Amino acid sequence: MPDVLGYARISTSDQDLEVQRRRLREEAGAIRVFEDVISGKSFDRPGLAELLGYARPGDTVCVVRLDRLGRSLKELLETVDGFKARGLAFRSLEERLDTASAAGELVFHVFGAIAHFERRLIVERTRDGISAARARGKRPGRPPLDADKLASALTLIQAGQRPAQAAKQLGLGRSTLYRELASLRMDPPATPNLDPEQHSSPPLPSPPADR
């Protein structure tokens, strides 16, 4: 018989998972609740990975709210598509969604259409912004490098100054200058060899032998 598996997630250790655990067990009948505590920019979900390793085709993954499963519509749809590929159903208590039903499946198709629509809007807005910038005489992308500054930097480097020092002195970005050096196939000046054996004075001549 298929089982209901709960998934609970909180953003920081200061929050409490107990409310989600209780609702998943009592309202959804989850036989087991898998948990994640995710903070910062990282979105690694070892608890969800453990759930997927435990689940069998026909089981249902249940969450209290949709935002427990993904931080964006795109992320949510990708995760639910992964469930579907494994033969798992998905249910959310707050939104009363269940992909095992025709209505729940339809809702996720609508979500997918909305995500596709948002992606197309972003592409169109980017394209319109570039066209508007060109119409105003602006060139999108990285601003061109000042040729006089580059020539001055090359002169300093050929005189023995380090590229980082030349860039700082002329107000250029270090990465920009190194990129230009690479395009011109110029190697930065080598670091002086400080080996005392290679910089010692030449040996004194031996005194003449007695005759």
PDB file of C-alpha atoms in Angstrom:
ATOM      1  CA  MET A   1       0.000   0.000   0.000  1.00  0.00           C
ATOM      2  CA  PRO A   2       1.393   3.481  -0.926  1.00  0.00           C
ATOM      3  CA  ASP A   3       2.591   5.623   1.954  1.00  0.00           C
ATOM      4  CA  VAL A   4       2.477   9.353   2.694  1.00  0.00           C
ATOM      5  CA  LEU A   5       5.915  10.835   3.366  1.00  0.00           C
ATOM      6  CA  GLY A   6       6.144  14.268   4.951  1.00  0.00           C
ATOM      7  CA  TYR A   7       8.741  16.907   4.165  1.00  0.00           C
ATOM      8  CA  ALA A   8       9.355  19.839   6.513  1.00  0.00           C
ATOM      9  CA  ARG A   9      11.759  22.710   6.030  1.00  0.00           C
ATOM     10  CA  ILE A  10      12.749  25.793   8.013  1.00  0.00           C
ATOM     11  CA  SER A  11      15.179  28.571   7.096  1.00  0.00           C
ATOM     12  CA  THR A  12      17.106  28.930  10.370  1.00  0.00           C
ATOM     13  CA  SER A  13      17.740  26.867  13.465  1.00  0.00           C
ATOM     14  CA  ASP A  14      15.818  29.522  15.458  1.00  0.00           C
ATOM     15  CA  GLN A  15      12.556  28.353  13.884  1.00  0.00           C
ATOM     16  CA  ASP A  16      10.631  25.302  15.066  1.00  0.00           C
ATOM     17  CA  LEU A  17       9.818  22.261  12.939  1.00  0.00           C
ATOM     18  CA  GLU A  18       7.315  20.848  15.423  1.00  0.00           C
ATOM     19  CA  VAL A  19       4.245  22.574  13.934  1.00  0.00           C
ATOM     20  CA  GLN A  20       5.003  21.154  10.494  1.00  0.00           C
ATOM     21  CA  ARG A  21       5.740  17.705  11.924  1.00  0.00           C
ATOM     22  CA  ARG A  22       2.419  17.609  13.778  1.00  0.00           C
ATOM     23  CA  ARG A  23       0.322  18.714  10.805  1.00  0.00           C
ATOM     24  CA  LEU A  24       2.016  16.265   8.456  1.00  0.00           C
ATOM     25  CA  ARG A  25       1.402  13.374  10.843  1.00  0.00           C
ATOM     26  CA  GLU A  26      -2.107  14.298  11.988  1.00  0.00           C
ATOM     27  CA  GLU A  27      -3.647  15.887   8.882  1.00  0.00           C
ATOM     28  CA  ALA A  28      -1.800  14.037   6.131  1.00  0.00           C
ATOM     29  CA  GLY A  29      -1.147  10.728   7.885  1.00  0.00           C
ATOM     30  CA  ALA A  30       2.574  10.785   7.123  1.00  0.00           C
ATOM     31  CA  ILE A  31       4.337   7.658   8.336  1.00  0.00           C
ATOM     32  CA  ARG A  32       7.641   9.525   8.435  1.00  0.00           C
ATOM     33  CA  VAL A  33       8.720  13.177   8.221  1.00  0.00           C
ATOM     34  CA  PHE A  34      11.995  14.161   6.560  1.00  0.00           C
ATOM     35  CA  GLU A  35      13.463  17.519   7.560  1.00  0.00           C
ATOM     36  CA  ASP A  36      15.870  20.210   6.377  1.00  0.00           C
ATOM     37  CA  VAL A  37      17.242  23.348   8.021  1.00  0.00           C
ATOM     38  CA  ILE A  38      18.505  25.638   5.286  1.00  0.00           C
ATOM     39  CA  SER A  39      20.135  29.000   5.945  1.00  0.00           C
ATOM     40  CA  GLY A  40      21.946  31.546   3.791  1.00  0.00           C
ATOM     41  CA  LYS A  41      22.219  31.211   0.039  1.00  0.00           C
ATOM     42  CA  SER A  42      22.822  27.451   0.080  1.00  0.00           C
ATOM     43  CA  PHE A  43      19.863  25.327  -0.862  1.00  0.00           C
ATOM     44  CA  ASP A  44      21.292  21.838  -0.350  1.00  0.00           C
ATOM     45  CA  ARG A  45      18.488  19.573   0.868  1.00  0.00           C
ATOM     46  CA  PRO A  46      19.883  16.364   2.370  1.00  0.00           C
ATOM     47  CA  GLY A  47      16.516  15.655   4.029  1.00  0.00           C
ATOM     48  CA  LEU A  48      14.711  15.735   0.683  1.00  0.00           C
ATOM     49  CA  ALA A  49      17.431  13.578  -0.866  1.00  0.00           C
ATOM     50  CA  GLU A  50      16.909  11.054   1.951  1.00  0.00           C
ATOM     51  CA  LEU A  51      13.138  11.122   1.322  1.00  0.00           C
ATOM     52  CA  LEU A  52      13.654  10.366  -2.375  1.00  0.00           C
ATOM     53  CA  GLY A  53      15.956   7.489  -1.502  1.00  0.00           C
ATOM     54  CA  TYR A  54      13.324   6.067   0.848  1.00  0.00           C
ATOM     55  CA  ALA A  55      10.213   6.615  -1.336  1.00  0.00           C
ATOM     56  CA  ARG A  56       8.727   3.995  -3.635  1.00  0.00           C
ATOM     57  CA  PRO A  57       6.586   4.524  -6.756  1.00  0.00           C
ATOM     58  CA  GLY A  58       3.018   5.286  -5.732  1.00  0.00           C
ATOM     59  CA  ASP A  59       3.959   7.095  -2.510  1.00  0.00           C
ATOM     60  CA  THR A  60       2.859  10.694  -1.901  1.00  0.00           C
ATOM     61  CA  VAL A  61       5.201  13.481  -0.801  1.00  0.00           C
ATOM     62  CA  CYS A  62       3.351  15.968   1.392  1.00  0.00           C
ATOM     63  CA  VAL A  63       4.290  19.456   2.621  1.00  0.00           C
ATOM     64  CA  VAL A  64       2.437  21.968   4.784  1.00  0.00           C
ATOM     65  CA  ARG A  65       2.851  24.801   2.224  1.00  0.00           C
ATOM     66  CA  LEU A  66       4.254  25.047  -1.287  1.00  0.00           C
ATOM     67  CA  ASP A  67       7.054  27.386  -0.176  1.00  0.00           C
ATOM     68  CA  ARG A  68       8.478  24.553   1.968  1.00  0.00           C
ATOM     69  CA  LEU A  69       9.441  22.767  -1.242  1.00  0.00           C
ATOM     70  CA  GLY A  70      10.832  25.601  -3.364  1.00  0.00           C
ATOM     71  CA  ARG A  71      11.841  29.238  -3.083  1.00  0.00           C
ATOM     72  CA  SER A  72      10.602  30.090  -6.573  1.00  0.00           C
ATOM     73  CA  LEU A  73       7.982  28.837  -8.990  1.00  0.00           C
ATOM     74  CA  LYS A  74      10.707  27.448 -11.253  1.00  0.00           C
ATOM     75  CA  GLU A  75      12.316  25.554  -8.362  1.00  0.00           C
ATOM     76  CA  LEU A  76       8.937  24.213  -7.220  1.00  0.00           C
ATOM     77  CA  LEU A  77       7.992  22.961 -10.685  1.00  0.00           C
ATOM     78  CA  GLU A  78      11.381  21.304 -11.197  1.00  0.00           C
ATOM     79  CA  THR A  79      11.076  19.479  -7.864  1.00  0.00           C
ATOM     80  CA  VAL A  80       7.501  18.310  -8.532  1.00  0.00           C
ATOM     81  CA  ASP A  81       8.522  17.174 -12.041  1.00  0.00           C
ATOM     82  CA  GLY A  82      11.253  15.133 -10.346  1.00  0.00           C
ATOM     83  CA  PHE A  83       8.610  13.500  -8.126  1.00  0.00           C
ATOM     84  CA  LYS A  84       6.498  12.693 -11.169  1.00  0.00           C
ATOM     85  CA  ALA A  85       9.452  11.092 -12.948  1.00  0.00           C
ATOM     86  CA  ARG A  86       9.898   8.794  -9.930  1.00  0.00           C
ATOM     87  CA  GLY A  87       6.223   7.841  -9.877  1.00  0.00           C
ATOM     88  CA  LEU A  88       5.473   9.912  -6.753  1.00  0.00           C
ATOM     89  CA  ALA A  89       2.402  12.080  -6.142  1.00  0.00           C
ATOM     90  CA  PHE A  90       2.624  15.454  -4.425  1.00  0.00           C
ATOM     91  CA  ARG A  91       0.296  17.126  -1.949  1.00  0.00           C
ATOM     92  CA  SER A  92       0.256  20.501  -0.156  1.00  0.00           C
ATOM     93  CA  LEU A  93      -2.020  20.983   2.857  1.00  0.00           C
ATOM     94  CA  GLU A  94      -2.412  24.781   2.849  1.00  0.00           C
ATOM     95  CA  GLU A  95      -3.147  25.118  -0.874  1.00  0.00           C
ATOM     96  CA  ARG A  96      -5.193  21.886  -0.980  1.00  0.00           C
ATOM     97  CA  LEU A  97      -3.252  20.658  -4.007  1.00  0.00           C
ATOM     98  CA  ASP A  98      -2.891  16.986  -4.840  1.00  0.00           C
ATOM     99  CA  THR A  99      -1.297  15.878  -8.121  1.00  0.00           C
ATOM    100  CA  ALA A 100      -2.962  12.477  -7.718  1.00  0.00           C
ATOM    101  CA  SER A 101      -6.233  14.224  -8.688  1.00  0.00           C
ATOM    102  CA  ALA A 102      -7.095  15.655 -12.114  1.00  0.00           C
ATOM    103  CA  ALA A 103      -7.684  19.112 -10.598  1.00  0.00           C
ATOM    104  CA  GLY A 104      -4.286  19.111  -8.868  1.00  0.00           C
ATOM    105  CA  GLU A 105      -2.542  18.005 -12.058  1.00  0.00           C
ATOM    106  CA  LEU A 106      -4.276  20.819 -13.952  1.00  0.00           C
ATOM    107  CA  VAL A 107      -3.117  23.421 -11.434  1.00  0.00           C
ATOM    108  CA  PHE A 108       0.514  22.412 -11.941  1.00  0.00           C
ATOM    109  CA  HIS A 109       0.087  22.613 -15.721  1.00  0.00           C
ATOM    110  CA  VAL A 110      -1.143  26.181 -15.188  1.00  0.00           C
ATOM    111  CA  PHE A 111       1.867  26.884 -12.945  1.00  0.00           C
ATOM    112  CA  GLY A 112       4.155  25.605 -15.701  1.00  0.00           C
ATOM    113  CA  ALA A 113       2.473  27.866 -18.260  1.00  0.00           C
ATOM    114  CA  ILE A 114       2.906  30.867 -15.927  1.00  0.00           C
ATOM    115  CA  ALA A 115       6.617  30.096 -15.435  1.00  0.00           C
ATOM    116  CA  HIS A 116       7.084  29.842 -19.208  1.00  0.00           C
ATOM    117  CA  PHE A 117       5.258  33.152 -19.634  1.00  0.00           C
ATOM    118  CA  GLU A 118       7.517  34.830 -17.043  1.00  0.00           C
ATOM    119  CA  ARG A 119      10.655  33.562 -18.820  1.00  0.00           C
ATOM    120  CA  ARG A 120       9.430  34.959 -22.135  1.00  0.00           C
ATOM    121  CA  LEU A 121       8.638  38.316 -20.518  1.00  0.00           C
ATOM    122  CA  ILE A 122      12.174  38.525 -19.102  1.00  0.00           C
ATOM    123  CA  VAL A 123      13.693  37.791 -22.519  1.00  0.00           C
ATOM    124  CA  GLU A 124      11.471  40.366 -24.219  1.00  0.00           C
ATOM    125  CA  ARG A 125      12.220  43.045 -21.612  1.00  0.00           C
ATOM    126  CA  THR A 126      15.948  42.433 -21.957  1.00  0.00           C
ATOM    127  CA  ARG A 127      15.694  42.673 -25.737  1.00  0.00           C
ATOM    128  CA  ASP A 128      13.630  45.886 -25.509  1.00  0.00           C
ATOM    129  CA  GLY A 129      16.124  47.405 -23.068  1.00  0.00           C
ATOM    130  CA  ILE A 130      19.044  46.689 -25.403  1.00  0.00           C
ATOM    131  CA  SER A 131      17.153  48.169 -28.378  1.00  0.00           C
ATOM    132  CA  ALA A 132      16.277  51.312 -26.388  1.00  0.00           C
ATOM    133  CA  ALA A 133      19.910  51.731 -25.284  1.00  0.00           C
ATOM    134  CA  ARG A 134      21.140  51.432 -28.866  1.00  0.00           C
ATOM    135  CA  ALA A 135      18.543  53.973 -30.005  1.00  0.00           C
ATOM    136  CA  ARG A 136      20.002  56.424 -27.448  1.00  0.00           C
ATOM    137  CA  GLY A 137      23.473  55.808 -28.835  1.00  0.00           C
ATOM    138  CA  LYS A 138      24.630  53.584 -25.997  1.00  0.00           C
ATOM    139  CA  ARG A 139      26.375  50.276 -26.493  1.00  0.00           C
ATOM    140  CA  PRO A 140      25.268  47.567 -24.048  1.00  0.00           C
ATOM    141  CA  GLY A 141      27.973  45.570 -22.345  1.00  0.00           C
ATOM    142  CA  ARG A 142      31.423  46.362 -20.979  1.00  0.00           C
ATOM    143  CA  PRO A 143      32.558  49.977 -21.613  1.00  0.00           C
ATOM    144  CA  PRO A 144      35.534  50.287 -24.001  1.00  0.00           C
ATOM    145  CA  LEU A 145      38.995  50.577 -22.463  1.00  0.00           C
ATOM    146  CA  ASP A 146      40.715  53.972 -22.615  1.00  0.00           C
ATOM    147  CA  ALA A 147      43.466  53.517 -25.237  1.00  0.00           C
ATOM    148  CA  ASP A 148      45.723  56.183 -23.656  1.00  0.00           C
ATOM    149  CA  LYS A 149      45.510  54.537 -20.238  1.00  0.00           C
ATOM    150  CA  LEU A 150      46.293  51.148 -21.770  1.00  0.00           C
ATOM    151  CA  ALA A 151      49.329  52.572 -23.601  1.00  0.00           C
ATOM    152  CA  SER A 152      50.559  54.183 -20.375  1.00  0.00           C
ATOM    153  CA  ALA A 153      50.084  50.919 -18.489  1.00  0.00           C
ATOM    154  CA  LEU A 154      52.053  48.984 -21.098  1.00  0.00           C
ATOM    155  CA  THR A 155      54.862  51.541 -20.878  1.00  0.00           C
ATOM    156  CA  LEU A 156      55.016  51.180 -17.102  1.00  0.00           C
ATOM    157  CA  ILE A 157      55.013  47.380 -17.316  1.00  0.00           C
ATOM    158  CA  GLN A 158      57.773  47.351 -19.926  1.00  0.00           C
ATOM    159  CA  ALA A 159      59.752  49.588 -17.582  1.00  0.00           C
ATOM    160  CA  GLY A 160      59.518  46.852 -14.940  1.00  0.00           C
ATOM    161  CA  GLN A 161      56.465  47.839 -12.909  1.00  0.00           C
ATOM    162  CA  ARG A 162      54.087  45.108 -11.805  1.00  0.00           C
ATOM    163  CA  PRO A 163      50.716  45.075 -13.648  1.00  0.00           C
ATOM    164  CA  ALA A 164      48.788  45.438 -10.361  1.00  0.00           C
ATOM    165  CA  GLN A 165      50.769  48.578  -9.487  1.00  0.00           C
ATOM    166  CA  ALA A 166      50.326  50.019 -12.982  1.00  0.00           C
ATOM    167  CA  ALA A 167      46.586  49.360 -12.875  1.00  0.00           C
ATOM    168  CA  LYS A 168      46.228  51.055  -9.475  1.00  0.00           C
ATOM    169  CA  GLN A 169      48.304  54.053 -10.543  1.00  0.00           C
ATOM    170  CA  LEU A 170      46.220  54.625 -13.698  1.00  0.00           C
ATOM    171  CA  GLY A 171      42.813  53.762 -12.237  1.00  0.00           C
ATOM    172  CA  LEU A 172      42.365  50.584 -14.281  1.00  0.00           C
ATOM    173  CA  GLY A 173      40.899  47.320 -13.067  1.00  0.00           C
ATOM    174  CA  ARG A 174      43.536  44.643 -12.503  1.00  0.00           C
ATOM    175  CA  SER A 175      41.491  41.963 -14.269  1.00  0.00           C
ATOM    176  CA  THR A 176      40.954  44.323 -17.216  1.00  0.00           C
ATOM    177  CA  LEU A 177      44.671  44.991 -17.565  1.00  0.00           C
ATOM    178  CA  TYR A 178      45.608  41.304 -17.255  1.00  0.00           C
ATOM    179  CA  ARG A 179      42.989  40.480 -19.898  1.00  0.00           C
ATOM    180  CA  GLU A 180      44.517  43.052 -22.257  1.00  0.00           C
ATOM    181  CA  LEU A 181      48.007  41.691 -21.590  1.00  0.00           C
ATOM    182  CA  ALA A 182      46.759  38.203 -22.453  1.00  0.00           C
ATOM    183  CA  SER A 183      45.175  39.449 -25.678  1.00  0.00           C
ATOM    184  CA  LEU A 184      48.489  41.130 -26.604  1.00  0.00           C
ATOM    185  CA  ARG A 185      50.378  37.970 -25.548  1.00  0.00           C
ATOM    186  CA  MET A 186      52.531  39.935 -23.112  1.00  0.00           C
ATOM    187  CA  ASP A 187      53.900  38.263 -20.000  1.00  0.00           C
ATOM    188  CA  PRO A 188      54.052  40.307 -16.787  1.00  0.00           C
ATOM    189  CA  PRO A 189      57.597  41.055 -15.651  1.00  0.00           C
ATOM    190  CA  ALA A 190      59.069  38.228 -13.668  1.00  0.00           C
ATOM    191  CA  THR A 191      59.509  38.624  -9.935  1.00  0.00           C
ATOM    192  CA  PRO A 192      63.165  39.451  -9.210  1.00  0.00           C
ATOM    193  CA  ASN A 193      65.189  36.450  -8.039  1.00  0.00           C
ATOM    194  CA  LEU A 194      66.235  37.102  -4.460  1.00  0.00           C
ATOM    195  CA  ASP A 195      68.453  34.022  -4.116  1.00  0.00           C
ATOM    196  CA  PRO A 196      71.582  35.355  -2.380  1.00  0.00           C
ATOM    197  CA  GLU A 197      73.748  32.760  -4.146  1.00  0.00           C
ATOM    198  CA  GLN A 198      72.742  34.123  -7.557  1.00  0.00           C
ATOM    199  CA  HIS A 199      73.234  37.783  -6.500  1.00  0.00           C
ATOM    200  CA  SER A 200      76.499  37.466  -4.561  1.00  0.00           C
ATOM    201  CA  SER A 201      79.534  39.483  -5.636  1.00  0.00           C
ATOM    202  CA  PRO A 202      81.964  37.755  -8.008  1.00  0.00           C
ATOM    203  CA  PRO A 203      84.801  35.965  -6.198  1.00  0.00           C
ATOM    204  CA  LEU A 204      87.958  38.003  -5.528  1.00  0.00           C
ATOM    205  CA  PRO A 205      90.998  37.008  -7.541  1.00  0.00           C
ATOM    206  CA  SER A 206      93.566  34.838  -5.722  1.00  0.00           C
ATOM    207  CA  PRO A 207      96.733  36.631  -4.590  1.00  0.00           C
ATOM    208  CA  PRO A 208      99.758  36.005  -6.849  1.00  0.00           C
ATOM    209  CA  ALA A 209     101.930  33.062  -5.850  1.00  0.00           C
ATOM    210  CA  ASP A 210     105.340  33.734  -4.313  1.00  0.00           C
ATOM    211  CA  ARG A 211     108.182  33.392  -6.781  1.00  0.00           C
TER     212      ARG A 211
END
